[in-house]
Amino acid sequence: MRVSTELREPFLDHRLFELALRQPADRKIRGQTRKWLLRQVTGRLLPSGVVEAPKRPVQTPQREWLRGPLRGWAGDCIQSALDRWGGTWLAAPAVRRAWQAYQDGSSNNSFYVWQWISLGLAAQSSGSLCASATPIA
């Protein structure tokens, strides 16, 4: 969980986490086998295909959301960021071009979009989640 995307954190009980941290290293990793103790315990309860299954990437719908129902909100946040930091941290014309390319589907990388949204949220002093900003034209 330390180095990967996990969607289970809300279900993780602090006592279980503390127990896992207290385990000696040889119960966690043996040879090339990681999560050794967990595999030993679950091996008695689950089919081997489940216990030894490789990690699979999780696709989140953020691209669809940012191009669909969150488009206006994201645009408002980005505009707030440009209003506050355009010309200092952000080159407004480049941000607008990249945002438009993202909306058009010619770019699928939402990492930088989330950075702009975060800046827009930080720029808001009223806590209105960017609702008062002027949309990007």
PDB file of C-alpha atoms in Angstrom:
ATOM      1  CA  MET A   1       0.000   0.000   0.000  1.00  0.00           C
ATOM      2  CA  ARG A   2       2.954   2.310   0.547  1.00  0.00           C
ATOM      3  CA  VAL A   3       3.997   2.539  -3.095  1.00  0.00           C
ATOM      4  CA  SER A   4       0.856   1.899  -5.087  1.00  0.00           C
ATOM      5  CA  THR A   5      -2.635   3.191  -5.662  1.00  0.00           C
ATOM      6  CA  GLU A   6      -4.960   1.641  -3.137  1.00  0.00           C
ATOM      7  CA  LEU A   7      -8.672   2.111  -2.820  1.00  0.00           C
ATOM      8  CA  ARG A   8      -9.065   0.261   0.478  1.00  0.00           C
ATOM      9  CA  GLU A   9      -7.783   2.820   2.990  1.00  0.00           C
ATOM     10  CA  PRO A  10     -11.247   3.617   4.374  1.00  0.00           C
ATOM     11  CA  PHE A  11     -11.612  -0.045   5.304  1.00  0.00           C
ATOM     12  CA  LEU A  12      -8.244  -0.341   7.037  1.00  0.00           C
ATOM     13  CA  ASP A  13      -8.575  -0.553  10.800  1.00  0.00           C
ATOM     14  CA  HIS A  14      -5.741   1.151  12.695  1.00  0.00           C
ATOM     15  CA  ARG A  15      -5.294  -1.931  14.884  1.00  0.00           C
ATOM     16  CA  LEU A  16      -4.666  -4.096  11.837  1.00  0.00           C
ATOM     17  CA  PHE A  17      -2.183  -1.543  10.521  1.00  0.00           C
ATOM     18  CA  GLU A  18      -0.368  -1.443  13.879  1.00  0.00           C
ATOM     19  CA  LEU A  19      -0.246  -5.252  13.988  1.00  0.00           C
ATOM     20  CA  ALA A  20       1.244  -5.364  10.491  1.00  0.00           C
ATOM     21  CA  LEU A  21       3.909  -2.795  11.420  1.00  0.00           C
ATOM     22  CA  ARG A  22       4.922  -4.815  14.482  1.00  0.00           C
ATOM     23  CA  GLN A  23       5.646  -7.946  12.467  1.00  0.00           C
ATOM     24  CA  PRO A  24       9.299  -8.878  11.956  1.00  0.00           C
ATOM     25  CA  ALA A  25      10.679  -8.451   8.445  1.00  0.00           C
ATOM     26  CA  ASP A  26      10.898 -12.202   7.787  1.00  0.00           C
ATOM     27  CA  ARG A  27       7.113 -12.470   8.139  1.00  0.00           C
ATOM     28  CA  LYS A  28       6.658  -9.769   5.535  1.00  0.00           C
ATOM     29  CA  ILE A  29       9.254 -10.786   2.940  1.00  0.00           C
ATOM     30  CA  ARG A  30      10.867 -14.203   2.451  1.00  0.00           C
ATOM     31  CA  GLY A  31      13.202 -14.555  -0.467  1.00  0.00           C
ATOM     32  CA  GLN A  32      11.367 -13.063  -3.423  1.00  0.00           C
ATOM     33  CA  THR A  33       7.936 -13.443  -1.806  1.00  0.00           C
ATOM     34  CA  ARG A  34       6.396 -10.254  -0.488  1.00  0.00           C
ATOM     35  CA  LYS A  35       3.451 -10.245   1.917  1.00  0.00           C
ATOM     36  CA  TRP A  36       4.584 -13.692   3.034  1.00  0.00           C
ATOM     37  CA  LEU A  37       2.500 -13.949   6.215  1.00  0.00           C
ATOM     38  CA  LEU A  38      -0.619 -12.648   4.483  1.00  0.00           C
ATOM     39  CA  ARG A  39      -0.159 -15.226   1.715  1.00  0.00           C
ATOM     40  CA  GLN A  40       0.280 -18.000   4.296  1.00  0.00           C
ATOM     41  CA  VAL A  41      -2.927 -17.097   6.097  1.00  0.00           C
ATOM     42  CA  THR A  42      -5.031 -16.477   3.004  1.00  0.00           C
ATOM     43  CA  GLY A  43      -3.620 -19.565   1.295  1.00  0.00           C
ATOM     44  CA  ARG A  44      -5.682 -21.666   3.676  1.00  0.00           C
ATOM     45  CA  LEU A  45      -8.858 -19.731   2.924  1.00  0.00           C
ATOM     46  CA  LEU A  46      -8.705 -18.753  -0.751  1.00  0.00           C
ATOM     47  CA  PRO A  47      -7.865 -20.467  -4.052  1.00  0.00           C
ATOM     48  CA  SER A  48      -4.190 -20.149  -5.032  1.00  0.00           C
ATOM     49  CA  GLY A  49      -5.142 -18.108  -8.102  1.00  0.00           C
ATOM     50  CA  VAL A  50      -6.470 -15.417  -5.813  1.00  0.00           C
ATOM     51  CA  VAL A  51      -3.595 -15.558  -3.332  1.00  0.00           C
ATOM     52  CA  GLU A  52      -0.935 -15.345  -6.049  1.00  0.00           C
ATOM     53  CA  ALA A  53      -2.804 -13.014  -8.415  1.00  0.00           C
ATOM     54  CA  PRO A  54      -0.661 -10.164  -9.740  1.00  0.00           C
ATOM     55  CA  LYS A  55      -1.658  -6.569  -9.153  1.00  0.00           C
ATOM     56  CA  ARG A  56      -3.904  -5.112 -11.794  1.00  0.00           C
ATOM     57  CA  PRO A  57      -4.168  -1.448 -12.647  1.00  0.00           C
ATOM     58  CA  VAL A  58      -7.304   0.320 -11.525  1.00  0.00           C
ATOM     59  CA  GLN A  59      -8.831   2.660 -14.038  1.00  0.00           C
ATOM     60  CA  THR A  60     -10.623   5.591 -12.465  1.00  0.00           C
ATOM     61  CA  PRO A  61     -13.189   7.615 -14.420  1.00  0.00           C
ATOM     62  CA  GLN A  62     -11.486  10.942 -13.698  1.00  0.00           C
ATOM     63  CA  ARG A  63     -10.858  11.682 -17.402  1.00  0.00           C
ATOM     64  CA  GLU A  64     -14.512  11.194 -18.189  1.00  0.00           C
ATOM     65  CA  TRP A  65     -15.562  13.230 -15.155  1.00  0.00           C
ATOM     66  CA  LEU A  66     -13.243  16.144 -15.997  1.00  0.00           C
ATOM     67  CA  ARG A  67     -14.535  16.165 -19.568  1.00  0.00           C
ATOM     68  CA  GLY A  68     -18.141  15.635 -18.504  1.00  0.00           C
ATOM     69  CA  PRO A  69     -19.937  16.477 -15.259  1.00  0.00           C
ATOM     70  CA  LEU A  70     -16.897  18.122 -13.587  1.00  0.00           C
ATOM     71  CA  ARG A  71     -15.872  20.150 -16.646  1.00  0.00           C
ATOM     72  CA  GLY A  72     -17.425  23.407 -15.443  1.00  0.00           C
ATOM     73  CA  TRP A  73     -16.119  23.000 -11.914  1.00  0.00           C
ATOM     74  CA  ALA A  74     -12.624  22.153 -13.159  1.00  0.00           C
ATOM     75  CA  GLY A  75     -12.686  25.110 -15.553  1.00  0.00           C
ATOM     76  CA  ASP A  76     -13.737  27.415 -12.717  1.00  0.00           C
ATOM     77  CA  CYS A  77     -10.917  26.135 -10.524  1.00  0.00           C
ATOM     78  CA  ILE A  78      -8.370  26.532 -13.303  1.00  0.00           C
ATOM     79  CA  GLN A  79      -9.606  30.060 -13.944  1.00  0.00           C
ATOM     80  CA  SER A  80      -9.209  30.837 -10.240  1.00  0.00           C
ATOM     81  CA  ALA A  81      -5.638  29.578 -10.431  1.00  0.00           C
ATOM     82  CA  LEU A  82      -4.983  31.739 -13.494  1.00  0.00           C
ATOM     83  CA  ASP A  83      -6.578  34.772 -11.857  1.00  0.00           C
ATOM     84  CA  ARG A  84      -4.315  34.369  -8.836  1.00  0.00           C
ATOM     85  CA  TRP A  85      -1.082  33.000 -10.321  1.00  0.00           C
ATOM     86  CA  GLY A  86      -1.302  33.628 -14.075  1.00  0.00           C
ATOM     87  CA  GLY A  87       1.925  35.311 -15.126  1.00  0.00           C
ATOM     88  CA  THR A  88       3.836  34.177 -12.045  1.00  0.00           C
ATOM     89  CA  TRP A  89       3.480  30.401 -11.615  1.00  0.00           C
ATOM     90  CA  LEU A  90       1.307  29.782 -14.651  1.00  0.00           C
ATOM     91  CA  ALA A  91       1.529  30.888 -18.283  1.00  0.00           C
ATOM     92  CA  ALA A  92      -2.149  31.547 -18.890  1.00  0.00           C
ATOM     93  CA  PRO A  93      -2.154  31.051 -22.693  1.00  0.00           C
ATOM     94  CA  ALA A  94      -0.298  27.727 -22.365  1.00  0.00           C
ATOM     95  CA  VAL A  95      -2.629  26.542 -19.593  1.00  0.00           C
ATOM     96  CA  ARG A  96      -5.690  27.455 -21.658  1.00  0.00           C
ATOM     97  CA  ARG A  97      -4.315  25.629 -24.718  1.00  0.00           C
ATOM     98  CA  ALA A  98      -3.465  22.532 -22.679  1.00  0.00           C
ATOM     99  CA  TRP A  99      -6.855  22.572 -20.929  1.00  0.00           C
ATOM    100  CA  GLN A 100      -8.600  22.839 -24.317  1.00  0.00           C
ATOM    101  CA  ALA A 101      -6.488  19.976 -25.696  1.00  0.00           C
ATOM    102  CA  TYR A 102      -7.460  17.916 -22.678  1.00  0.00           C
ATOM    103  CA  GLN A 103     -11.141  18.714 -23.203  1.00  0.00           C
ATOM    104  CA  ASP A 104     -10.861  17.844 -26.910  1.00  0.00           C
ATOM    105  CA  GLY A 105      -9.386  14.463 -26.050  1.00  0.00           C
ATOM    106  CA  SER A 106      -6.041  15.069 -27.754  1.00  0.00           C
ATOM    107  CA  SER A 107      -4.387  14.738 -24.328  1.00  0.00           C
ATOM    108  CA  ASN A 108      -5.288  12.163 -21.688  1.00  0.00           C
ATOM    109  CA  ASN A 109      -2.821  13.190 -18.996  1.00  0.00           C
ATOM    110  CA  SER A 110      -4.873  14.632 -16.165  1.00  0.00           C
ATOM    111  CA  PHE A 111      -1.951  14.991 -13.740  1.00  0.00           C
ATOM    112  CA  TYR A 112      -1.285  18.630 -14.586  1.00  0.00           C
ATOM    113  CA  VAL A 113      -5.029  19.377 -14.695  1.00  0.00           C
ATOM    114  CA  TRP A 114      -5.287  18.275 -11.065  1.00  0.00           C
ATOM    115  CA  GLN A 115      -2.336  20.531 -10.229  1.00  0.00           C
ATOM    116  CA  TRP A 116      -4.176  23.522 -11.703  1.00  0.00           C
ATOM    117  CA  ILE A 117      -7.396  22.543  -9.916  1.00  0.00           C
ATOM    118  CA  SER A 118      -5.473  22.333  -6.628  1.00  0.00           C
ATOM    119  CA  LEU A 119      -4.018  25.792  -7.206  1.00  0.00           C
ATOM    120  CA  GLY A 120      -7.495  27.097  -7.970  1.00  0.00           C
ATOM    121  CA  LEU A 121      -8.850  25.611  -4.775  1.00  0.00           C
ATOM    122  CA  ALA A 122      -5.975  27.171  -2.839  1.00  0.00           C
ATOM    123  CA  ALA A 123      -6.732  30.530  -4.447  1.00  0.00           C
ATOM    124  CA  GLN A 124     -10.280  30.502  -3.155  1.00  0.00           C
ATOM    125  CA  SER A 125     -10.563  32.381   0.097  1.00  0.00           C
ATOM    126  CA  SER A 126     -14.312  31.953   0.465  1.00  0.00           C
ATOM    127  CA  GLY A 127     -14.270  28.149   0.442  1.00  0.00           C
ATOM    128  CA  SER A 128     -16.782  28.089  -2.402  1.00  0.00           C
ATOM    129  CA  LEU A 129     -14.920  25.385  -4.323  1.00  0.00           C
ATOM    130  CA  CYS A 130     -14.271  27.643  -7.301  1.00  0.00           C
ATOM    131  CA  ALA A 131     -17.956  28.292  -7.951  1.00  0.00           C
ATOM    132  CA  SER A 132     -17.502  32.054  -8.153  1.00  0.00           C
ATOM    133  CA  ALA A 133     -14.758  32.063 -10.782  1.00  0.00           C
ATOM    134  CA  THR A 134     -15.320  33.091 -14.400  1.00  0.00           C
ATOM    135  CA  PRO A 135     -15.265  30.054 -16.729  1.00  0.00           C
ATOM    136  CA  ILE A 136     -12.413  29.658 -19.213  1.00  0.00           C
ATOM    137  CA  ALA A 137     -13.395  30.804 -22.662  1.00  0.00           C
TER     138      ALA A 137
END
